[in-house]
Amino acid sequence: MHVNPNFEKLPGSYLFAEIARRVKTYAAAHPDANLIKLGIGDVTRPLAPAVVEAMQKAAAEMLSAETFRGYGPDYGYEFLIDAIREQDYASRGITLTQDEVFISDGAKTDTSAIQELFSQDAYIAVTDPVYPVYVDSNAIAGRLGDFVDGRWTNLTYLPCNAENGFVPSPPSEPVDVIYLCYPNNPTGTTLSVEQLKPFVEYARKHNALIIYDAAYKAFITSGTPHSIYEVEGAREVAIECCSFSKTAGFTGVRCAYTVIPHEVKGFSAAETPVELNALWKRRMGTKFNGVSYPVQRAAAAVYSTEGQRQCAETVAYYLRNAALIREGLAAAGYSVFGGVDAPYVWLKTPVDSWSFFDILLDKAHVVGTPGAGFGPSGEGYFRLTAFNTREKTEEALERIRRL
Ligand SMILES: *Cc1c(COP(=O)(O)O)cnc(C)c1O
């Protein structure tokens, strides 16, 4: 048996493994250093009480034969799908049928698996810097060519930087799929409806597909769109992936959903239109047996009045940290981006991004994430996250100010 040769093409050590290695080496050599981690891409606040109560109640139902549940519906329980349709979409004027929403165990699962619907020769574009999952999943599938000098030879990078205000332009060459993530990880920036329009127009004109990752929509404070479907015409060309991970602290609980309107179509080998919704159903039926009942009950509780209020408090806690980071860095003379509609702040580094990582670690005992790890246009930038405690965040900023 030969292994999939594409694994060998993946760049050596995964970004966060390299960071962990450097931090471990540093901590071993400096055992008294009190390191503060602002590189965390994971939530830290506990679950909402309403969510835990729903989970406990659902677990108790499993104790009696009358209320026990085995396999659930392949695509998710109606009680959760309907809550999503009503509160995340109908409230914004977007109508979805029950079978256009698919419940899953994670947006990483879905954004990495969605490429199974594309032909082998589908040509991909990503914004740069980028959440690595979109790139690596297509690389493993063999679509991206080779990784040479920090770039895949068969991938279109759409640069996002201070020069273009982090507003990417649609591809200048024909592509089949564009991955967008807004509010953005890692830059923390957003796009308005007007700024998303050119992408929808591009996709409609070139029969391209948009994969829209809205994992951070709960952090939006500035009125930018919560869904790609707020852009006219997006229903025919976009799939949207959302998650309870950052919205409601579900990173360890696991629940997410993907929306595929019936209008979204690709072409068969014989050039006849094919609904991607039907292909995804077929794929899920083959590869997935659903998210556990207690977890889907927990996710539905996010939409209860109490759940909404409690989750909003936690999001506000993180956004206060993001504001502290923005203001602290600006006061220290850095150019900062993001952090208004997202738990991420992106700053311009005075040196290259890995050197800045080492300086920050050595001189301030603060750990962040070098922008270069997110793609070629991330060089010269650095990501700090708002997921630590308020106290630690304040202390980290104080140390950075003293640098
Ligand atoms: C955290 C994150 C997700 C969420 O992934 P889950 O698998 O649902 O935990 C999705 N997309 C991006 C860009 C993220 O940063």
Short mmCIF file of C-alpha atoms and ligand atoms in Angstrom, two decimals:
data_model
loop_
_atom_site.label_atom_id
_atom_site.label_comp_id
_atom_site.label_asym_id
_atom_site.label_seq_id
_atom_site.Cartn_x
_atom_site.Cartn_y
_atom_site.Cartn_z
CA MET A 1 0.00 0.00 0.00
CA HIS A 2 1.31 3.43 -0.92
CA VAL A 3 0.17 6.33 1.25
CA ASN A 4 -1.47 9.44 -0.18
CA PRO A 5 1.58 11.27 -1.57
CA ASN A 6 -0.02 14.65 -0.93
CA PHE A 7 0.72 14.37 2.79
CA GLU A 8 4.41 14.59 1.95
CA LYS A 9 3.84 17.90 0.18
CA LEU A 10 2.37 19.59 3.26
CA PRO A 11 4.79 22.06 4.85
CA GLY A 12 6.72 20.52 7.75
CA SER A 13 5.43 21.51 11.14
CA TYR A 14 2.00 22.88 11.66
CA LEU A 15 2.09 26.50 12.84
CA PHE A 16 0.86 25.85 16.35
CA ALA A 17 3.25 22.92 16.83
CA GLU A 18 6.18 25.21 16.00
CA ILE A 19 4.88 27.84 18.44
CA ALA A 20 4.46 25.22 21.17
CA ARG A 21 8.00 24.00 20.51
CA ARG A 22 9.51 27.48 20.86
CA VAL A 23 7.48 28.24 24.00
CA LYS A 24 8.49 24.94 25.60
CA THR A 25 12.16 25.52 24.87
CA TYR A 26 11.96 29.05 26.25
CA ALA A 27 10.07 28.02 29.39
CA ALA A 28 12.59 25.24 30.09
CA ALA A 29 15.46 27.75 29.89
CA HIS A 30 13.56 30.41 31.89
CA PRO A 31 11.55 28.53 34.53
CA ASP A 32 10.64 31.75 36.39
CA ALA A 33 9.13 33.50 33.36
CA ASN A 34 5.40 34.08 33.90
CA LEU A 35 4.22 33.61 30.31
CA ILE A 36 0.90 35.07 29.17
CA LYS A 37 -0.67 33.39 26.17
CA LEU A 38 -2.44 35.71 23.75
CA GLY A 39 -2.04 33.17 20.99
CA ILE A 40 -4.99 31.09 22.17
CA GLY A 41 -7.47 30.28 19.43
CA ASP A 42 -9.75 28.57 21.92
CA VAL A 43 -12.43 30.01 24.18
CA THR A 44 -11.77 29.97 27.93
CA ARG A 45 -15.02 31.15 29.58
CA PRO A 46 -17.39 28.43 30.85
CA LEU A 47 -20.58 27.37 29.06
CA ALA A 48 -23.81 29.29 29.61
CA PRO A 49 -25.88 27.79 32.48
CA ALA A 50 -28.90 27.46 30.15
CA VAL A 51 -26.78 25.32 27.82
CA VAL A 52 -25.54 23.02 30.58
CA GLU A 53 -29.06 22.63 31.99
CA ALA A 54 -30.35 21.56 28.58
CA MET A 55 -27.49 19.09 28.21
CA GLN A 56 -28.16 17.60 31.66
CA LYS A 57 -31.88 17.30 30.97
CA ALA A 58 -31.18 15.58 27.65
CA ALA A 59 -28.69 13.21 29.31
CA ALA A 60 -31.35 12.31 31.91
CA GLU A 61 -33.79 11.46 29.09
CA MET A 62 -31.33 8.78 28.00
CA LEU A 63 -31.93 6.99 31.34
CA SER A 64 -35.41 5.77 30.52
CA ALA A 65 -36.54 3.57 27.66
CA GLU A 66 -39.46 5.93 26.88
CA THR A 67 -37.24 8.93 26.18
CA PHE A 68 -34.00 7.21 25.15
CA ARG A 69 -32.71 8.18 21.68
CA GLY A 70 -30.47 6.19 19.39
CA TYR A 71 -29.40 7.41 15.97
CA GLY A 72 -30.90 10.80 15.28
CA PRO A 73 -31.89 12.18 11.88
CA ASP A 74 -28.82 12.22 9.57
CA TYR A 75 -28.94 15.98 9.04
CA GLY A 76 -29.95 17.08 12.55
CA TYR A 77 -33.00 17.31 14.83
CA GLU A 78 -35.81 19.59 13.70
CA PHE A 79 -35.86 21.44 17.01
CA LEU A 80 -32.33 22.72 16.35
CA ILE A 81 -32.70 23.26 12.60
CA ASP A 82 -35.87 25.31 13.18
CA ALA A 83 -34.21 27.46 15.87
CA ILE A 84 -31.36 28.21 13.43
CA ARG A 85 -33.74 28.98 10.56
CA GLU A 86 -35.85 31.30 12.66
CA GLN A 87 -33.32 33.11 14.82
CA ASP A 88 -30.21 33.20 12.64
CA TYR A 89 -31.91 33.64 9.24
CA ALA A 90 -35.63 34.51 9.16
CA SER A 91 -34.88 37.34 11.59
CA ARG A 92 -32.61 38.80 8.88
CA GLY A 93 -35.06 38.24 6.06
CA ILE A 94 -33.44 35.01 4.83
CA THR A 95 -35.78 32.09 4.27
CA LEU A 96 -34.33 28.57 4.46
CA THR A 97 -36.14 25.26 4.19
CA GLN A 98 -35.45 22.57 6.79
CA ASP A 99 -33.40 20.53 4.36
CA GLU A 100 -31.07 23.41 3.54
CA VAL A 101 -29.51 23.32 7.06
CA PHE A 102 -27.15 20.49 8.04
CA ILE A 103 -26.07 19.99 11.68
CA SER A 104 -22.52 18.74 12.20
CA ASP A 105 -19.84 18.40 14.86
CA GLY A 106 -17.75 21.34 13.69
CA ALA A 107 -17.09 24.01 11.12
CA LYS A 108 -13.60 22.58 10.74
CA THR A 109 -15.21 19.27 9.83
CA ASP A 110 -17.46 20.94 7.25
CA THR A 111 -15.05 23.48 5.74
CA SER A 112 -12.46 20.72 5.28
CA ALA A 113 -14.94 18.17 3.89
CA ILE A 114 -16.83 20.46 1.51
CA GLN A 115 -14.06 20.05 -1.08
CA GLU A 116 -15.21 16.44 -1.55
CA LEU A 117 -18.00 17.92 -3.69
CA PHE A 118 -15.54 19.54 -6.13
CA SER A 119 -14.05 17.85 -9.16
CA GLN A 120 -10.40 16.87 -8.87
CA ASP A 121 -9.37 19.69 -11.19
CA ALA A 122 -11.37 22.42 -9.45
CA TYR A 123 -9.24 25.54 -9.10
CA ILE A 124 -9.25 27.17 -5.65
CA ALA A 125 -8.78 30.72 -4.37
CA VAL A 126 -8.31 31.79 -0.75
CA THR A 127 -7.86 35.12 0.95
CA ASP A 128 -4.33 35.56 2.24
CA PRO A 129 -3.66 35.34 5.23
CA VAL A 130 -6.04 32.44 5.75
CA TYR A 131 -7.40 29.88 8.25
CA PRO A 132 -5.15 26.96 7.19
CA VAL A 133 -7.95 24.34 7.03
CA TYR A 134 -9.26 25.43 3.60
CA VAL A 135 -5.80 25.18 2.09
CA ASP A 136 -4.61 21.97 3.73
CA SER A 137 -7.81 20.05 2.98
CA ASN A 138 -7.48 20.86 -0.72
CA ALA A 139 -3.74 20.10 -0.61
CA ILE A 140 -4.40 16.66 0.86
CA ALA A 141 -6.94 16.09 -1.92
CA GLY A 142 -4.18 16.87 -4.43
CA ARG A 143 -5.58 20.08 -5.96
CA LEU A 144 -2.89 22.60 -5.06
CA GLY A 145 0.24 21.40 -6.87
CA ASP A 146 3.44 21.74 -4.83
CA PHE A 147 4.44 23.90 -1.89
CA VAL A 148 7.37 25.98 -3.14
CA ASP A 149 8.87 28.95 -1.25
CA GLY A 150 5.87 29.27 1.02
CA ARG A 151 3.22 29.11 -1.73
CA TRP A 152 1.17 26.39 -3.39
CA THR A 153 1.79 26.41 -7.13
CA ASN A 154 -1.87 25.70 -8.00
CA LEU A 155 -3.66 28.08 -5.65
CA THR A 156 -4.80 31.67 -6.08
CA TYR A 157 -3.95 33.90 -3.13
CA LEU A 158 -6.05 37.04 -2.69
CA PRO A 159 -3.89 39.37 -0.59
CA CYS A 160 -5.40 41.21 2.38
CA ASN A 161 -3.09 43.81 3.88
CA ALA A 162 -2.92 47.35 5.23
CA GLU A 163 -2.44 48.68 1.68
CA ASN A 164 -5.83 47.43 0.49
CA GLY A 165 -7.49 47.97 3.87
CA PHE A 166 -7.89 44.17 4.20
CA VAL A 167 -10.45 44.23 1.40
CA PRO A 168 -9.46 41.55 -1.12
CA SER A 169 -10.20 41.89 -4.82
CA PRO A 170 -11.98 39.05 -6.60
CA PRO A 171 -9.60 36.80 -8.58
CA SER A 172 -8.22 38.22 -11.82
CA GLU A 173 -8.09 34.71 -13.34
CA PRO A 174 -10.90 32.14 -13.58
CA VAL A 175 -11.31 30.09 -10.39
CA ASP A 176 -13.96 27.55 -9.42
CA VAL A 177 -14.13 28.05 -5.67
CA ILE A 178 -13.43 31.00 -3.35
CA TYR A 179 -13.16 30.55 0.41
CA LEU A 180 -14.12 33.62 2.45
CA CYS A 181 -14.17 33.95 6.25
CA TYR A 182 -15.82 37.01 7.83
CA PRO A 183 -15.37 38.24 10.51
CA ASN A 184 -11.90 37.05 9.60
CA ASN A 185 -9.54 34.74 11.37
CA PRO A 186 -6.68 35.75 11.61
CA THR A 187 -7.02 39.49 10.81
CA GLY A 188 -10.18 40.20 12.82
CA THR A 189 -11.44 42.43 9.97
CA THR A 190 -14.83 42.28 8.22
CA LEU A 191 -16.37 43.06 4.84
CA SER A 192 -19.53 45.07 4.31
CA VAL A 193 -22.35 43.98 2.01
CA GLU A 194 -20.94 46.38 -0.63
CA GLN A 195 -17.47 44.81 -0.30
CA LEU A 196 -18.87 41.27 -0.57
CA LYS A 197 -20.94 42.10 -3.66
CA PRO A 198 -18.02 41.86 -6.15
CA PHE A 199 -17.39 38.29 -4.95
CA VAL A 200 -21.01 37.26 -5.43
CA GLU A 201 -20.99 38.93 -8.86
CA TYR A 202 -17.74 37.15 -9.75
CA ALA A 203 -19.18 33.78 -8.68
CA ARG A 204 -22.39 34.33 -10.66
CA LYS A 205 -20.50 35.40 -13.75
CA HIS A 206 -17.93 32.57 -13.68
CA ASN A 207 -20.07 29.73 -12.28
CA ALA A 208 -17.85 29.75 -9.22
CA LEU A 209 -18.77 28.70 -5.70
CA ILE A 210 -18.23 30.71 -2.51
CA ILE A 211 -17.59 28.88 0.76
CA TYR A 212 -18.43 31.44 3.45
CA ASP A 213 -17.17 30.71 6.97
CA ALA A 214 -19.16 32.79 9.47
CA ALA A 215 -17.80 31.15 12.64
CA TYR A 216 -17.34 34.57 14.27
CA LYS A 217 -20.66 36.19 13.37
CA ALA A 218 -21.68 36.46 17.06
CA PHE A 219 -18.86 38.99 17.53
CA ILE A 220 -20.23 41.48 15.01
CA THR A 221 -20.89 44.86 16.61
CA SER A 222 -20.52 47.22 13.67
CA GLY A 223 -23.49 46.15 11.56
CA THR A 224 -21.57 44.23 8.90
CA PRO A 225 -23.48 41.23 7.47
CA HIS A 226 -23.98 38.14 9.63
CA SER A 227 -24.56 36.00 6.56
CA ILE A 228 -23.40 35.95 2.93
CA TYR A 229 -27.10 35.61 2.04
CA GLU A 230 -27.58 39.25 3.02
CA VAL A 231 -25.88 39.93 -0.33
CA GLU A 232 -28.32 39.82 -3.24
CA GLY A 233 -27.86 36.81 -5.49
CA ALA A 234 -25.72 34.84 -3.00
CA ARG A 235 -28.29 32.06 -2.65
CA GLU A 236 -27.31 30.68 -6.07
CA VAL A 237 -23.56 30.66 -5.45
CA ALA A 238 -22.74 30.37 -1.74
CA ILE A 239 -22.50 27.74 0.97
CA GLU A 240 -22.28 29.06 4.53
CA CYS A 241 -20.59 27.34 7.49
CA CYS A 242 -21.34 28.42 11.06
CA SER A 243 -20.35 27.06 14.45
CA PHE A 244 -21.37 27.18 18.10
CA SER A 245 -17.67 26.97 19.04
CA LYS A 246 -16.89 30.67 19.34
CA THR A 247 -20.52 31.86 19.54
CA ALA A 248 -21.36 29.79 22.61
CA GLY A 249 -18.13 28.22 23.87
CA PHE A 250 -18.74 24.84 22.19
CA THR A 251 -15.11 24.14 21.20
CA GLY A 252 -15.11 21.12 23.55
CA VAL A 253 -18.80 20.26 23.12
CA ARG A 254 -18.79 20.21 19.28
CA CYS A 255 -21.72 21.48 17.24
CA ALA A 256 -21.94 23.48 14.02
CA TYR A 257 -24.07 23.79 10.90
CA THR A 258 -23.74 24.31 7.18
CA VAL A 259 -26.32 25.95 4.91
CA ILE A 260 -26.65 24.81 1.30
CA PRO A 261 -29.57 26.42 -0.57
CA HIS A 262 -31.13 24.29 -3.31
CA GLU A 263 -30.23 26.97 -5.86
CA VAL A 264 -26.48 26.31 -5.48
CA LYS A 265 -25.44 24.14 -8.39
CA GLY A 266 -22.36 22.70 -10.03
CA PHE A 267 -22.07 20.80 -13.29
CA SER A 268 -21.94 17.06 -13.92
CA ALA A 269 -19.40 15.51 -16.32
CA ALA A 270 -22.16 15.78 -18.96
CA GLU A 271 -22.53 19.52 -18.16
CA THR A 272 -25.96 19.20 -16.57
CA PRO A 273 -26.60 21.24 -13.40
CA VAL A 274 -26.36 19.33 -10.10
CA GLU A 275 -27.60 20.57 -6.72
CA LEU A 276 -24.78 20.66 -4.19
CA ASN A 277 -27.44 20.19 -1.51
CA ALA A 278 -28.20 16.73 -2.93
CA LEU A 279 -24.52 15.80 -3.08
CA TRP A 280 -23.96 16.91 0.53
CA LYS A 281 -26.94 14.84 1.66
CA ARG A 282 -25.50 11.84 -0.13
CA ARG A 283 -22.10 12.44 1.43
CA MET A 284 -23.49 12.92 4.96
CA GLY A 285 -25.60 9.78 4.63
CA THR A 286 -22.42 7.87 3.83
CA LYS A 287 -19.94 9.41 6.24
CA PHE A 288 -21.84 10.81 9.21
CA ASN A 289 -24.35 9.57 11.76
CA GLY A 290 -25.21 12.87 13.34
CA VAL A 291 -24.35 14.93 16.40
CA SER A 292 -25.35 13.50 19.79
CA TYR A 293 -28.82 14.32 21.12
CA PRO A 294 -27.64 16.05 24.35
CA VAL A 295 -25.30 18.26 22.31
CA GLN A 296 -28.05 19.27 19.88
CA ARG A 297 -30.31 20.09 22.85
CA ALA A 298 -27.46 22.16 24.28
CA ALA A 299 -27.07 24.01 20.98
CA ALA A 300 -30.83 24.69 20.81
CA ALA A 301 -30.61 26.21 24.31
CA VAL A 302 -28.26 28.85 22.88
CA TYR A 303 -31.39 30.24 21.16
CA SER A 304 -33.48 30.41 24.36
CA THR A 305 -33.95 33.85 25.92
CA GLU A 306 -31.62 32.98 28.80
CA GLY A 307 -29.12 31.28 26.51
CA GLN A 308 -28.98 34.31 24.21
CA ARG A 309 -28.39 36.66 27.11
CA GLN A 310 -25.72 34.48 28.73
CA CYS A 311 -23.83 33.83 25.48
CA ALA A 312 -23.92 37.55 24.62
CA GLU A 313 -22.30 38.32 28.00
CA THR A 314 -19.41 36.00 27.23
CA VAL A 315 -18.93 37.44 23.75
CA ALA A 316 -18.94 40.93 25.30
CA TYR A 317 -16.25 39.79 27.77
CA TYR A 318 -13.98 38.75 24.89
CA LEU A 319 -14.75 41.91 22.93
CA ARG A 320 -13.74 44.03 25.95
CA ASN A 321 -10.39 42.21 25.90
CA ALA A 322 -10.10 42.86 22.17
CA ALA A 323 -10.70 46.57 22.79
CA LEU A 324 -8.02 46.56 25.52
CA ILE A 325 -5.56 44.98 23.09
CA ARG A 326 -6.42 47.44 20.31
CA GLU A 327 -6.11 50.47 22.56
CA GLY A 328 -3.01 49.22 24.38
CA LEU A 329 -1.16 48.47 21.14
CA ALA A 330 -2.19 51.76 19.55
CA ALA A 331 -0.96 53.62 22.65
CA ALA A 332 2.36 51.76 22.30
CA GLY A 333 2.63 53.04 18.72
CA TYR A 334 1.58 49.96 16.75
CA SER A 335 -0.73 49.97 13.72
CA VAL A 336 -3.65 47.73 14.67
CA PHE A 337 -6.50 46.16 12.70
CA GLY A 338 -9.54 44.06 13.57
CA GLY A 339 -10.74 43.45 17.11
CA VAL A 340 -14.05 45.31 16.68
CA ASP A 341 -16.18 42.51 15.22
CA ALA A 342 -13.87 39.64 16.15
CA PRO A 343 -11.82 38.29 19.04
CA TYR A 344 -8.62 38.85 17.03
CA VAL A 345 -6.34 41.86 16.73
CA TRP A 346 -3.84 41.99 13.87
CA LEU A 347 -0.86 44.27 14.21
CA LYS A 348 1.92 45.41 11.95
CA THR A 349 5.31 44.24 13.21
CA PRO A 350 8.46 46.40 13.12
CA VAL A 351 10.49 43.30 12.16
CA ASP A 352 9.54 40.03 10.43
CA SER A 353 6.75 38.17 12.17
CA TRP A 354 8.77 35.24 13.61
CA SER A 355 11.44 37.65 14.96
CA PHE A 356 8.64 39.64 16.59
CA PHE A 357 7.34 36.39 18.10
CA ASP A 358 10.77 35.73 19.66
CA ILE A 359 11.17 39.32 20.92
CA LEU A 360 7.71 39.36 22.48
CA LEU A 361 8.37 36.00 24.13
CA ASP A 362 11.80 37.00 25.43
CA LYS A 363 11.21 40.62 26.45
CA ALA A 364 7.53 40.64 27.47
CA HIS A 365 6.90 36.94 28.16
CA VAL A 366 3.85 37.22 25.94
CA VAL A 367 2.97 34.55 23.38
CA GLY A 368 1.17 35.47 20.15
CA THR A 369 0.96 34.08 16.65
CA PRO A 370 3.24 35.15 13.76
CA GLY A 371 1.26 36.28 10.74
CA ALA A 372 3.57 34.43 8.35
CA GLY A 373 2.06 31.18 9.64
CA PHE A 374 -1.26 32.11 7.96
CA GLY A 375 0.09 32.66 4.45
CA PRO A 376 2.53 34.82 2.46
CA SER A 377 0.61 38.08 3.06
CA GLY A 378 0.73 37.45 6.82
CA GLU A 379 4.44 38.25 6.87
CA GLY A 380 5.04 41.51 8.70
CA TYR A 381 1.94 41.02 10.87
CA PHE A 382 1.09 39.35 14.17
CA ARG A 383 -2.12 38.04 15.76
CA LEU A 384 -3.16 38.53 19.39
CA THR A 385 -6.35 36.94 20.65
CA ALA A 386 -8.93 38.15 23.16
CA PHE A 387 -9.56 34.71 24.71
CA ASN A 388 -7.43 35.09 27.83
CA THR A 389 -8.80 36.61 31.07
CA ARG A 390 -9.22 40.34 31.38
CA GLU A 391 -6.53 40.47 34.12
CA LYS A 392 -3.93 38.58 32.07
CA THR A 393 -4.78 40.60 28.97
CA GLU A 394 -4.27 43.85 30.88
CA GLU A 395 -0.96 42.64 32.25
CA ALA A 396 0.24 41.50 28.83
CA LEU A 397 -0.55 44.93 27.36
CA GLU A 398 1.26 46.65 30.21
CA ARG A 399 4.34 44.57 29.44
CA ILE A 400 4.13 45.27 25.71
CA ARG A 401 3.86 48.99 26.46
CA ARG A 402 7.07 48.81 28.50
CA LEU A 403 8.99 47.09 25.67
C1 LIG B 1 -12.60 28.30 15.30
C2 LIG B 1 -12.94 28.35 13.87
C3 LIG B 1 -13.93 27.52 13.35
C4 LIG B 1 -14.74 26.62 14.26
O1 LIG B 1 -14.41 25.31 14.09
P1 LIG B 1 -15.19 24.19 14.90
O2 LIG B 1 -14.72 22.95 14.22
O3 LIG B 1 -16.65 24.44 14.72
O4 LIG B 1 -14.75 24.28 16.33
C5 LIG B 1 -14.24 27.60 12.00
N1 LIG B 1 -13.62 28.48 11.20
C6 LIG B 1 -12.68 29.31 11.68
C7 LIG B 1 -12.07 30.29 10.76
C8 LIG B 1 -12.30 29.25 13.01
O5 LIG B 1 -11.37 30.07 13.47
#
